[in-house]
Structure formats: structure tokens, C-alpha cells
Coordinates of C-alpha atoms in Angstrom, one line a residue:
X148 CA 20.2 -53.7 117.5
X149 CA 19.9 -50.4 115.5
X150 CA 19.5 -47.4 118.2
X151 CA 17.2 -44.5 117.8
X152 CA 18.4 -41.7 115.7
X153 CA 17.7 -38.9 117.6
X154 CA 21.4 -38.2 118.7
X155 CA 24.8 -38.0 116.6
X156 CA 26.4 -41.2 118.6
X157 CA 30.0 -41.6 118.1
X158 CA 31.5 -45.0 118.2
X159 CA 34.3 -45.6 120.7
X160 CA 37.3 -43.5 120.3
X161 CA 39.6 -45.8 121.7
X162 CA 39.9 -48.4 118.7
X163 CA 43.5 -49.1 119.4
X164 CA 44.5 -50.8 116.9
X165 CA 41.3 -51.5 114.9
X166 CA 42.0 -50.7 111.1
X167 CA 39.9 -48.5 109.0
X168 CA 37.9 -50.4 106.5
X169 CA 36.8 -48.5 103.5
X170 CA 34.2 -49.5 100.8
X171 CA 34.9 -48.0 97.4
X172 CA 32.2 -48.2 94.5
X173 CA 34.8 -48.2 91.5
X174 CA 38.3 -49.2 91.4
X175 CA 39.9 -46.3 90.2
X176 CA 38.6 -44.5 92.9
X177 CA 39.3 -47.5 95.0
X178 CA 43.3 -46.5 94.3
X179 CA 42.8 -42.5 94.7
X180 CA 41.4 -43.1 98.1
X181 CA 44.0 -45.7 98.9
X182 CA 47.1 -43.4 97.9
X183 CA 45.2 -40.6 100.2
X184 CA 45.1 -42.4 103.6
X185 CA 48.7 -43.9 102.1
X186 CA 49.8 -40.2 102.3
X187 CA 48.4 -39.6 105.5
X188 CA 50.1 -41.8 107.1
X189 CA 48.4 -44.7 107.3
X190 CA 49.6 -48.6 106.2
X191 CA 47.0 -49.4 103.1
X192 CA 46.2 -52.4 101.7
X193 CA 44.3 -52.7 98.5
X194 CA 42.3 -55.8 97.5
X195 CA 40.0 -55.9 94.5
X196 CA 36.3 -57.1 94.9
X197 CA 35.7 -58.7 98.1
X198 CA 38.0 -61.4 98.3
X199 CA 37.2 -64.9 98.9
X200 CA 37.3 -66.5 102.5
X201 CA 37.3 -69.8 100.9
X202 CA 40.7 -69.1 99.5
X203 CA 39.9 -71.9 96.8
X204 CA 41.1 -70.1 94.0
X205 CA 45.0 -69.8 93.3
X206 CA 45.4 -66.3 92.7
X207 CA 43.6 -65.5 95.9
X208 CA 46.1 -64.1 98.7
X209 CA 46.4 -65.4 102.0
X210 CA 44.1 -63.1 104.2
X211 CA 44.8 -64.8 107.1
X212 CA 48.1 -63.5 107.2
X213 CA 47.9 -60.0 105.9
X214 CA 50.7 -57.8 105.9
X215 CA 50.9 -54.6 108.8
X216 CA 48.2 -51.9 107.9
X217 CA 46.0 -49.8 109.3
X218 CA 43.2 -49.5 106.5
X219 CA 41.9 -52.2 104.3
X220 CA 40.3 -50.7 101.0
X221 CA 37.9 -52.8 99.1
X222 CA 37.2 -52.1 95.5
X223 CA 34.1 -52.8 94.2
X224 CA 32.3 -52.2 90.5
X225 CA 28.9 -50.9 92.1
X226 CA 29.2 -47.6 91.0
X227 CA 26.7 -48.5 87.7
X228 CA 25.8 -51.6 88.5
X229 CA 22.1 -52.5 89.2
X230 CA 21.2 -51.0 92.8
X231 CA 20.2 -54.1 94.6
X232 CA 23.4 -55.6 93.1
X233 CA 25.5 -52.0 94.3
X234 CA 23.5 -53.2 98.0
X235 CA 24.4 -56.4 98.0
X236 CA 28.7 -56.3 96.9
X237 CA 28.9 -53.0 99.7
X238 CA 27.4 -55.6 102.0
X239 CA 29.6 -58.0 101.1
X240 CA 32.7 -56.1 101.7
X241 CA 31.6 -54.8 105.2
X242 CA 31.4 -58.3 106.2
X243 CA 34.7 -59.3 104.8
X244 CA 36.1 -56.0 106.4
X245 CA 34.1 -56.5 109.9
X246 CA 36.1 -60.4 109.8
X247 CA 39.2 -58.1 109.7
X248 CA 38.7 -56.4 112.4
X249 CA 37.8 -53.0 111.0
X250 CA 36.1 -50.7 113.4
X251 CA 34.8 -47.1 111.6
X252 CA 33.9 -47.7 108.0
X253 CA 34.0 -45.0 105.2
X254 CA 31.9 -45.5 102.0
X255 CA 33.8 -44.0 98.9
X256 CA 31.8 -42.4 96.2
X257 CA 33.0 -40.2 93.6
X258 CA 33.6 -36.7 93.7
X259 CA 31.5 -35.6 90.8
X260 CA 28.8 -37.5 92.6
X261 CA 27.6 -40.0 89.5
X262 CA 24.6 -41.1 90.3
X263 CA 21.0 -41.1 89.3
X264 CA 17.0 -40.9 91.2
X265 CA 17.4 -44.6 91.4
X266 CA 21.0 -44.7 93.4
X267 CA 23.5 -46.1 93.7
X268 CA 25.0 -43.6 96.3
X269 CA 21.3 -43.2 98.5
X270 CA 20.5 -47.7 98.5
X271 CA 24.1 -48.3 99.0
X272 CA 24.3 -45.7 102.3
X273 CA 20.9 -46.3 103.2
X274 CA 21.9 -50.3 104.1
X275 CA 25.5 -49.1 105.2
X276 CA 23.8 -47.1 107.9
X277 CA 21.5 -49.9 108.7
X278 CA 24.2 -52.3 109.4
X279 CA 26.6 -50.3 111.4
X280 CA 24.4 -48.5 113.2
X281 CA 24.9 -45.0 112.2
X282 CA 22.1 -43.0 113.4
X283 CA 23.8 -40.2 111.9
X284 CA 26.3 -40.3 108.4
X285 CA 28.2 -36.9 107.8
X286 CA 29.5 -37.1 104.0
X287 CA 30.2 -34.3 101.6
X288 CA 32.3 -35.5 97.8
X289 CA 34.5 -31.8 98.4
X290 CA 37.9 -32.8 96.9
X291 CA 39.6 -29.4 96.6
X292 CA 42.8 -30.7 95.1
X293 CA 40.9 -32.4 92.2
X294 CA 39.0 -28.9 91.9
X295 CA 35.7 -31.0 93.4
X296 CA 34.0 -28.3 96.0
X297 CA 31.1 -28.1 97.8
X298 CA 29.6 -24.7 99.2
X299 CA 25.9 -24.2 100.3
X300 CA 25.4 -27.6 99.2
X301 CA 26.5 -27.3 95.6
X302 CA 28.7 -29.3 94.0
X303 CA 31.5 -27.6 91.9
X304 CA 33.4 -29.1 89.2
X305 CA 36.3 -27.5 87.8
X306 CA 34.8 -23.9 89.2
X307 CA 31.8 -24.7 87.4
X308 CA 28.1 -25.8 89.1
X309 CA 28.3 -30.0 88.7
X310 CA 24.8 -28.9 86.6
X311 CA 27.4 -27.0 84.0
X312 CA 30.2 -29.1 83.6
X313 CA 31.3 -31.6 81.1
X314 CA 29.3 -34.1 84.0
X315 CA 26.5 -32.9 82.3
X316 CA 26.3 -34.9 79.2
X317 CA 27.6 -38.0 81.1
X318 CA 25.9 -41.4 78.7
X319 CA 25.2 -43.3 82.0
X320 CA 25.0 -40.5 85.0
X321 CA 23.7 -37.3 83.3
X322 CA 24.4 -34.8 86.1
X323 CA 21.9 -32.1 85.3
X324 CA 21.7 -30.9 89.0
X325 CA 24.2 -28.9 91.3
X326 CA 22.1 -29.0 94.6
X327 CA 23.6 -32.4 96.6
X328 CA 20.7 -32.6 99.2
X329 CA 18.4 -32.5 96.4
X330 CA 20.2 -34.9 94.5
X331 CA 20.6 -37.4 97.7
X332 CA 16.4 -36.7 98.8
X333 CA 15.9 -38.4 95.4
X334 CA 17.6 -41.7 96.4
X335 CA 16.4 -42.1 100.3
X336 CA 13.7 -42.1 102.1
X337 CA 15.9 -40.6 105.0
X338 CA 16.1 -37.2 106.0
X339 CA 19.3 -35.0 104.4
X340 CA 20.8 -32.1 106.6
X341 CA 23.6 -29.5 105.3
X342 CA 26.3 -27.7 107.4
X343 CA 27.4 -24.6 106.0
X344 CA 30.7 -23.2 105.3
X345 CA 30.3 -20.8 108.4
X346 CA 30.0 -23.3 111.2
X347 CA 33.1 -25.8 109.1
X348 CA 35.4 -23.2 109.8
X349 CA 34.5 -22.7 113.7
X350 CA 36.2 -26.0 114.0
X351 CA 35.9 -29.8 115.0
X352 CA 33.4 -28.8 117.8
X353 CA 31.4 -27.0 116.0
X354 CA 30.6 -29.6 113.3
X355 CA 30.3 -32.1 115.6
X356 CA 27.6 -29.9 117.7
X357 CA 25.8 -29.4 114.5
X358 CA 25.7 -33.3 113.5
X359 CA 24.3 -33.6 116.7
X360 CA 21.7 -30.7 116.2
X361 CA 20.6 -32.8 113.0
X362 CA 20.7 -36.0 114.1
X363 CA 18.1 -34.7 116.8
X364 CA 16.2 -33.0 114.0
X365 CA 16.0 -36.9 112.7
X366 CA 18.5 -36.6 110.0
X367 CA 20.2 -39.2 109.0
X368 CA 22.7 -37.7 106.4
X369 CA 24.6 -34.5 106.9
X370 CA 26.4 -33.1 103.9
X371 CA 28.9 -30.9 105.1
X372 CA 30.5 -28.1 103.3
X373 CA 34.2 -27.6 102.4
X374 CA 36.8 -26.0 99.6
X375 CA 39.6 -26.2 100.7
X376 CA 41.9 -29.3 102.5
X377 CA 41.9 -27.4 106.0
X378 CA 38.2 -27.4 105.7
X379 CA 38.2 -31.7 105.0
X380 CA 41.0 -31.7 107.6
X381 CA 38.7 -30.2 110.3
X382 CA 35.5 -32.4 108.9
X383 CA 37.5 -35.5 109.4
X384 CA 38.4 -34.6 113.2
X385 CA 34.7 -33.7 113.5
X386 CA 33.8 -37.5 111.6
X387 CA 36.3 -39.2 113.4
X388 CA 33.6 -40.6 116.2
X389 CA 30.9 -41.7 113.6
X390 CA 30.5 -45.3 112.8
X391 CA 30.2 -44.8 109.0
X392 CA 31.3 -41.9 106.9
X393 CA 30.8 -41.4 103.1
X394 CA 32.7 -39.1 100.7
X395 CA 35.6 -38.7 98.2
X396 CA 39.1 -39.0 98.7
X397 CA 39.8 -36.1 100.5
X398 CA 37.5 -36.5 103.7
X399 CA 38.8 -40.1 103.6
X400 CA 42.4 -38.4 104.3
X401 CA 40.6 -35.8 106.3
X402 CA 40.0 -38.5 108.7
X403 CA 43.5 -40.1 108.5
X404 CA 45.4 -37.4 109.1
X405 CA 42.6 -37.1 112.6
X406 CA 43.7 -41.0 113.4
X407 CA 46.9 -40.2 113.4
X408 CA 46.6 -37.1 115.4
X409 CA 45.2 -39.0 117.6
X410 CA 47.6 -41.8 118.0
X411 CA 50.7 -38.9 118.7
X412 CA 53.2 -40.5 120.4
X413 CA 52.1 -44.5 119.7
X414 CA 53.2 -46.9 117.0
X415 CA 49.9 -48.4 115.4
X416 CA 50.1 -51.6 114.4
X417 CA 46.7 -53.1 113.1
X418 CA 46.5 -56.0 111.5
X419 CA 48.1 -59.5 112.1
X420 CA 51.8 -59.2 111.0
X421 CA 53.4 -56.5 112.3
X422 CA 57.0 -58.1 110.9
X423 CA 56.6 -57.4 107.2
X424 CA 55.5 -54.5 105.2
X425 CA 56.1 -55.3 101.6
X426 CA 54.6 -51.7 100.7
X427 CA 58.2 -50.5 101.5
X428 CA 60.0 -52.8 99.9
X429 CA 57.8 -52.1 97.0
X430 CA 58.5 -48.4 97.1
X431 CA 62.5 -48.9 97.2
X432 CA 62.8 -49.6 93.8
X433 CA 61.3 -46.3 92.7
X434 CA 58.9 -46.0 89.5
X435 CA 58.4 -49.7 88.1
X436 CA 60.4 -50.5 84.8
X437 CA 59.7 -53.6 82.2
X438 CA 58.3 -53.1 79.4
X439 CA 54.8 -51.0 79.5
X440 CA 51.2 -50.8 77.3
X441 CA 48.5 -48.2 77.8
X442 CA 45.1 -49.7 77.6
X443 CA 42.8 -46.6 77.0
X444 CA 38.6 -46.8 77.3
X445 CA 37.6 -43.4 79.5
X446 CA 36.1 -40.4 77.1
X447 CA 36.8 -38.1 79.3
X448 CA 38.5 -34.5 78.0
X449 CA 41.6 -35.5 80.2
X450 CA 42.4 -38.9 78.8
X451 CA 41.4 -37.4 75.2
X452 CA 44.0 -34.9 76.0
X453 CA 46.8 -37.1 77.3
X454 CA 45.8 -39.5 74.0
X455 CA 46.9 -36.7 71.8
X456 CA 50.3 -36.2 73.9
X457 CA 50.8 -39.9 73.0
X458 CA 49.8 -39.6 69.3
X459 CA 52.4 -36.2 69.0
X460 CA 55.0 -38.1 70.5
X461 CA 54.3 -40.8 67.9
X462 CA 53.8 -44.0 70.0
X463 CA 52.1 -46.7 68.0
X464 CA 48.2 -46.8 68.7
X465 CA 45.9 -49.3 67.9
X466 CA 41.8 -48.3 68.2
X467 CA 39.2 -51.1 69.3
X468 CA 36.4 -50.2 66.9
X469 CA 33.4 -52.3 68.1
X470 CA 31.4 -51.0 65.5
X471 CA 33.8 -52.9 62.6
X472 CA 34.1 -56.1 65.0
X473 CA 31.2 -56.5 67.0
X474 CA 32.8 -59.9 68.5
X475 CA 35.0 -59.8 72.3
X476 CA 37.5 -62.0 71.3
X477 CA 37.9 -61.2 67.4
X478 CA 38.4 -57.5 68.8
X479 CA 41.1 -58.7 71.3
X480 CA 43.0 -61.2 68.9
X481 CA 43.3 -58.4 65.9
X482 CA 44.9 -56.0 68.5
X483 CA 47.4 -58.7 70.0
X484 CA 48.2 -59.6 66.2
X485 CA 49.0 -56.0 65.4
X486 CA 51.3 -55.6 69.1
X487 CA 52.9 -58.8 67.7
X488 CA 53.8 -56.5 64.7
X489 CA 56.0 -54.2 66.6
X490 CA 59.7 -54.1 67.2
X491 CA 61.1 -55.5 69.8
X492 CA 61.9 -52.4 72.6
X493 CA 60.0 -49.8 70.9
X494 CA 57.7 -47.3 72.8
X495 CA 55.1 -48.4 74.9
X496 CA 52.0 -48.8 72.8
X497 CA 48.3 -47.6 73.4
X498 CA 45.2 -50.0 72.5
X499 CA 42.0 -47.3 73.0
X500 CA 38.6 -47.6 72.6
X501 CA 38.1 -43.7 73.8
X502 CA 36.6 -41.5 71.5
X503 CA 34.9 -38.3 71.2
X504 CA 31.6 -37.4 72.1
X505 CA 30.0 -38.0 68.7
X506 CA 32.1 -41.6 68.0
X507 CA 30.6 -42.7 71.5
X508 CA 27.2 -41.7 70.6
X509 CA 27.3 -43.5 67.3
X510 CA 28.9 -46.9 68.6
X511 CA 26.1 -46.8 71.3
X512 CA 23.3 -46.2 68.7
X513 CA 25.0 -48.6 66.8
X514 CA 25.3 -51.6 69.7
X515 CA 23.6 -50.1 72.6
X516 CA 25.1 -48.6 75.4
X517 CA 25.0 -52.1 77.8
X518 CA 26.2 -54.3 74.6
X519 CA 29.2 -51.9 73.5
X520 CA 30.2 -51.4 77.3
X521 CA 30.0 -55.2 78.0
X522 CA 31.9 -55.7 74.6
X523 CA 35.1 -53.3 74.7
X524 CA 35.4 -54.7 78.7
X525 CA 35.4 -58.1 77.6
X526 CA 37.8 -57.2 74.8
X527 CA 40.2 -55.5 77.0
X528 CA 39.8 -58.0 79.6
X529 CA 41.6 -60.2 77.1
X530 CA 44.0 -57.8 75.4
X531 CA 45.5 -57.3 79.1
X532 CA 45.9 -61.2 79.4
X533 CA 47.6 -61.4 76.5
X534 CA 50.0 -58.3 77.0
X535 CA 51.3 -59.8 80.2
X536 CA 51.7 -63.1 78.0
X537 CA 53.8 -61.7 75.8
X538 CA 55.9 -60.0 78.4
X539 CA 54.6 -56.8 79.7
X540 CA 55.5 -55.5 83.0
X541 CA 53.7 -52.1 83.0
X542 CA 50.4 -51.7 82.4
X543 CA 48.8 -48.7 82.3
X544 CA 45.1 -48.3 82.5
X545 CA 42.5 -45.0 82.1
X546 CA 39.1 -45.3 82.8
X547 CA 37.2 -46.9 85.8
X548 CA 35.5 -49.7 83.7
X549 CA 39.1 -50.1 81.5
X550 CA 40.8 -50.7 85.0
X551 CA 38.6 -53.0 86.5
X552 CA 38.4 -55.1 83.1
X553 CA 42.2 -55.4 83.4
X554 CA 42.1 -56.3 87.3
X555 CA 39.6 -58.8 86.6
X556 CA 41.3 -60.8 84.0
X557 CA 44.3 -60.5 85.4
X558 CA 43.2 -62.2 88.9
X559 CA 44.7 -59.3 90.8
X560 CA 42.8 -59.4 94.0
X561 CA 45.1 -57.7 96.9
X562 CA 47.6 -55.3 96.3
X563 CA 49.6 -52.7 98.0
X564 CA 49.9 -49.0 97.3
X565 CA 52.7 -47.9 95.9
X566 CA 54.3 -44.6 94.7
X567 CA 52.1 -41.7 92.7
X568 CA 52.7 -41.3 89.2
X569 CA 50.2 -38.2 89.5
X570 CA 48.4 -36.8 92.6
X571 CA 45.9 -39.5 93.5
X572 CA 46.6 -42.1 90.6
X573 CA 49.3 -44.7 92.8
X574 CA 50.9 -47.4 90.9
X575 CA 49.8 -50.2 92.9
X576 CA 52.1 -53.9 93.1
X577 CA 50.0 -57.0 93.4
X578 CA 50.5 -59.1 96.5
X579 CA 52.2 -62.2 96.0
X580 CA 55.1 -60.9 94.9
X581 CA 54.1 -61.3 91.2
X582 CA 56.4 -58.7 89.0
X583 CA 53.6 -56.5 87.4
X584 CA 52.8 -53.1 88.1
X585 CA 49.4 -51.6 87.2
X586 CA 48.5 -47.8 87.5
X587 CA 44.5 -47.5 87.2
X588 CA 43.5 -43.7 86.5
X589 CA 40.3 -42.0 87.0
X590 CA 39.6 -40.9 83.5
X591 CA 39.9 -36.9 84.4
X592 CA 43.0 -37.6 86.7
X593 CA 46.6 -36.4 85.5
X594 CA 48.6 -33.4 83.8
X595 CA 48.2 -34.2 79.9
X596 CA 51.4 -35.6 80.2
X597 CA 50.7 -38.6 82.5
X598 CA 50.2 -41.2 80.0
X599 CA 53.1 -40.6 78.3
X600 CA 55.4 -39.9 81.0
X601 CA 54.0 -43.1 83.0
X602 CA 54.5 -45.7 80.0
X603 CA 58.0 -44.3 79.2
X604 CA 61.3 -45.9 79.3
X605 CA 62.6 -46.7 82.1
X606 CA 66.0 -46.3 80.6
X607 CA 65.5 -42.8 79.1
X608 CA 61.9 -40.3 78.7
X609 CA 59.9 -41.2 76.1
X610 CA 60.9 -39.6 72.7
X611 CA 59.3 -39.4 69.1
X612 CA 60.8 -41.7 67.3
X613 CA 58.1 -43.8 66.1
X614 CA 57.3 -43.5 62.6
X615 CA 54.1 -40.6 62.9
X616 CA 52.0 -43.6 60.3
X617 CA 52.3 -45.9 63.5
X618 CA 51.0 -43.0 65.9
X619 CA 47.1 -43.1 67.1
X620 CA 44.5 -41.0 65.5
X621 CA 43.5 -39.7 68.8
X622 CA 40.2 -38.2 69.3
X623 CA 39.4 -34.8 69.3
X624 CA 39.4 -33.0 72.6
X625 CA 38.7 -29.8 71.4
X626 CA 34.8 -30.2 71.3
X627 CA 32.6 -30.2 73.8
X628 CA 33.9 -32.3 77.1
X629 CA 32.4 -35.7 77.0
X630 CA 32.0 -37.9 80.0
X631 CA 33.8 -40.3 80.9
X632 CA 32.4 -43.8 79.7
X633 CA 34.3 -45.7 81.6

């Protein structure tokens, strides 16, 4: 039974060993959010869509006996999907999660907030609430160290208002508005409270007095100001009682870094085998080696920029024009052909689809913007399939649709977290022991460089010395910033 909502009513804080479940709405910011409770401190395990309790399928892992962890991320692809489909997956997962044993749940959206009037942030909260109980949800997408801040309710990108930045001009989430309870009214019928700056930095007590204040006021979502990680850091001490919380990566860790305050002195162990945890093993190793493939679909400046690094340093690129080949698989078997091409330990190619804002503009004129989405995924799907075929060990994907195309065909459904090649962008090693290693990066995550440096040799850095004819005309990232498609 649901209780009133009159009161900020915290769950029971002595969860013992009770893991954190976490819902993620896109599977590159499944993995940032992962790596950040990682880094806290806490065990992680990664699986990708809600895995199947049948277990009938053979790439399925075992979750009956899971390795030692204290948080269980789910990744879904809800983020643009239909919002009674968004509803339905995040209910899903909380099920799977709840047959865990997780106690507090923490929905992860993303920090620029992508979303529109219709959802999916507000339905996919709204039926989160319902089902846990939350009478009151504090949330906020701050995530200083990706330059994502929130003060007096407005949502900074890169210093700029979310209403001025590249977020913008998004093709699927046009972001035209700064104002986050404004933007969150639009999607629920519930009432949205803010907590200023001021009463963040009077401490945990303060915020948790003023979730109280506005759950008495009957609000049901508190956005909750902070720019800086002491300011998360105190939000997730204040959150730490509330049934379900919502946010970006850095409250998520906000409220790690308050579970494991709070368990000074003990030695967690959540979950069933307390024996084995693979994630070391994974991690002695160091950086993965084998040979490596970028597969490239985000539009965002970022991954435009770190195309460029590639195409200076001449690495062989290959573009997926859907525009030429309007056909999934006839798209996917002209790129394998042309990999088949090249020598035998060369650099680490790139297949893209990214592109500039006026490219992306004409392909989707050209297709439509489902039908050329739907295409170069499908496409990709298969050129990842193939890659691992023929031998690749590394892949490296950018873009949230690009990564969760090459997850899907690939079967990878569990995995655990392993070390960052950049700040929030993990590589992360499938369970089962299979020898792949996949790094999934938000399309505006990384130094210019990551791309490059990630893919390189694992016997020496990556050099030039592939002819400059092979090297990919990368798109301009000198114009305006597009978004990121993917």
C-alpha cells in the first residue's frame, strides 16, 4: 500500500547488506554511473537490459549465482523510446532488481536532462514512485565533474544555460529550456519542489529538513541544487533514507560514498557469493590488449573532435553512408569487405556513421529520422558481430544508441566494471569469462584524445603510420555543436 505523501519518509537505514539497485535509461550512462559507485567504493555489477529469469537463452549469465556486490546496475534503452514502453522496461528492471534483493533504488537519467513535454524522465519517475512508495523523490542531474550544474534550478552545460548549449539543437530532445522544475511540471501531474544552493551547503540535516518541508507542502519531486562534488556528497547523505532517488552520475556516487560512510568499520557483503569477485581479477591485467575497432555513430562536438585525432593520426576509416545504401545488411557487409582489406596488425580501424550537423540533417530528410536511426543500428549491430568474428578483442564504442547496438548483437547481458579509460567511460569485461572488452562512451565524454589512445596498441601508442589515403574524412567540428544522435 502506497502511504500518504504528506511526510519525507525514509526507508530503513539499517539495510545490512541489501544492495543498491539502480535503473539506467541508456547504456552509456548505464556504465558512467556504474564506474561512479565503482569508485566509491562499492562492488558493481553491470547487466544489460533486464536479464531473463528464465535463463533459456545461452548467453544469459547465471543470476542465481552472482558474483559479491553491493549495486546491481540495469541498463535499459528507454531514454527515447516510446513512454509507455520507457514505463514498462523501468518496471521491468525494478522487479528483476527487487528479486535481488535490492533495497533503495536510484533512477539514472542524464545530465543534460534529454527529454521532452511527453517524458520519458516525468512517466518513468512518476510509476517508479508509485511502486516503491516514495512519497517524496529528491533528484537533481548536477554532475560537476562533467561540467553539468544546477543552481536556482537551472541546468548548466559546459557554463552555459542547458537553453544555450549545443543541447539546443538536439534532432530528438531539442533542449530549448534551462528551468528544470519547469521542464519536469511538463511531464507529471505531481507537484515539483526546489532546494536552493543556500540550505545544500547547511548540510545533510538541513536538506533532509527541507524534503520534509516539501513533502508536507505535497510535493512529490524535490530538485535539489548543487555545483560542486561536496555539494552531491552532502545531497547523497541527505538522500540516503529515501526509497527512490533520481539523478546523474554524480548524486549516484553522492550516495555511495554516504553507504559507505555508513558501513565504517564493517565489511559489506551483498549478494550471494561472497568467494569470488572476478571484477579484480579483471582489473589485474591492466588496460585490455587484442586487437581493437572503433565503431563511431554519436554527432556530438566531442566524438567529432576525437574523429579528427583519429583521422590526423591516419588510422583507416571507413563511413556508413545510409544515404548511398539504404539497406542494414548491404551497409554492414561493404564495411566488413573493406576491414577484410586491411593488413594484418595495422592500427585499430574506425567504421562511423557520425557526421556534422548538416550531413545529419540531410540523411534524416533523406530517410527520416526513425528509418535512418533504425538503419545505421541495425547496420552496426552486424558490423560488431562480424568484427569479433574475425578476431577483434577491443571494441570501442561512442554514442549511446552505437553502444547499445553493439551490446545487443553481441548478447552481452552482465558484465563487470572495470578500469576507466577516461573519467566516467569504464571498460567493462563481460561475465562469463568471454575474452572481449567493450568501452561504451557517452558521446561528449573524453579528452579529444580518448579514441585514439583507447584503440591503440597494446604493444606501443598509436602512431601515424597509416597511409593519410586510408585515414577517415572526419567531420567537421568546427561548426556549430550538433547533438548527439546517438
Amino acid at each position: 500500500m502506497i502511504l500518504s505523501r504528506n511526510t519525507h519518509r525514509p526507508t530503513d537505514r539499517t539495510r545490512g547488506t541489501a544492495p543498491l539497485g539502480v535503473i539506467a535509461d541508456d547504456f552509456t550512462g548505464a556504465t558512467d554511473v556504474a564506474v561512479a559507485l565503482r569508485r566509491a567504493g562499492l562492488r558493481t555489477l553491470l547487466f544489460f537490459g533486464v536479464p531473463d529469469r528464465t535463463g533459456q537463452e545461452t548467453h544469459e549469465p547465471d543470476t542465481s549465482h552472482l558474483p559479491g556486490h553491493e549495486a546491481l546496475v540495469v541498463a535499459l534503452k528507454s531514454r527515447m523510446a516510446p513512454p509507455a514502453d520507457a514505463v514498462a522496461s523501468s518496471l521491468g528492471a525494478l522487479d528483476w532488481l527487487r528479486g535481488q534483493g535490492a533495497g533503495q533504488i536510484y533512477f539514472k537519467f542524464c545530465s543534460t536532462f534529454d527529454s521532452t513535454p511527453r517524458g520519458n524522465i516525468g512517466p518513468v519517475l512518476d510509476r517508479l514512485a508509485e511502486a516503491t512508495g516514495a512519497d517524496t523523490v529528491p533528484l537533481t542531474p548536477s554532475s560537476p565533474e562533467h561540467l553539468r550544474t544546477q543552481y536556482q534550478g537551472c541546468l548548466f552545460v559546459d557554463d552555459k544555460l542547458l537553453g544555450e548549449s549545443h543541447m539546443r539543437d538536439h534532432p530528438v530532445t531539442p533542449m530549448t529550456d534551462s528551468y528544470l522544475p519547469r521542464l519536469l511540471r511538463a511531464q507529471t501531474r505531481e507537484k515539483v519542489a526546489l532546494i536552493g544552493l543556500g540550505t545544500v551547503r547547511e548540510g545533510g540535516a538541513a536538506v533532509r529538513e527541507a524534503l520534509a518541508a516539501a513533502g508536507a507542502r505535497g510535493a512529490r519531486y524535490v530538485l535539489a541544487d548543487g555545483i560542486d562534488e561536496s555539494d552531491l556528497r552532502t545531497l547523497g547523505r541527505a538522500a540516503l533514507g529515501s526509497p527512490l532517488v533520481a539523478g546523474a552520475a554524480s548524486l549516484a556516487a553522492g550516495l555511495a560514498h554516504a553507504y559507505a560512510e555508513e558501513r565504517t568499520g564493517r565489511t559489506p557483503r551483498a549478494g550471494r557469493d561472497t568467494t569470488a569477485d572476478e571484477r579484480e581479477a579483471a582489473d589485474a591485467s591492466g588496460p585490455p590488449g587484442g586487437p581493437a575497432a572503433v565503431l563511431s555513430g554519436s554527432c556530438s562536438h566531442r566524438t567529432l573532435e576525437q574523429l579528427a585525432v583519429l583521422a590526423d593520426a591516419g588510422r583507416p576509416g571507413y563511413r556508413l553512408d545510409p544515404v548511398a545504401t539504404p539497406d542494414a545488411v548491404a551497409l554492414a557487409e561493404a564495411a566488413l569487405a573493406w576491414y577484410d582489406t586491411l593488413p594484418a596488425n595495422g592500427d585499430a580501424p574506425v567504421i562511423y556513421s557520425s557526421a556534422a550537423p548538416e550531413t545529419l540533417r540531410d540523411t534524416q530528410r533523406a530517410l527520416g529520422v526513425e528509418r535512418s536511426a533504425a538503419l545505421l543500428e541495425e547496420a552496426t549491430g552486424r558490423i560488431a558481430t562480424g568484427l569479433v568474428e574475425r578476431g577483434v578483442r577491443r571494441l570501442v564504442a561512442a554514442g549511446g544508441e552505437t553502444s547499445g547496438a553493439v551490446v545487443a548483437a553481441l548478447g552481452v547481458t552482465g558484465a563487470h566494471v572495470g578500469a576507466e579509460a577516461a573519467r566516467g567511460v569504464p571498460w567493462i569485461h563481460p561475465l562469463g569469462g568471454h575474452p572481449l572488452a567493450l568501452l561504451l562512451k557517452s558521446g561528449n565524454f573524453g579528452d579529444p584524445g580518448l579514441l585514439l589512445d583507447a584503440s591503440a596498441s597494446s604493444a606501443s601508442s598509436a602512431s601515424s603510420a597509416s597511409s593519410a589515403s586510408s585515414a577517415p574524412s572526419a567531420p567537421s567540428a568546427s561548426s556549430a555543436e550538433p547533438a548527439d544522435r546517438t
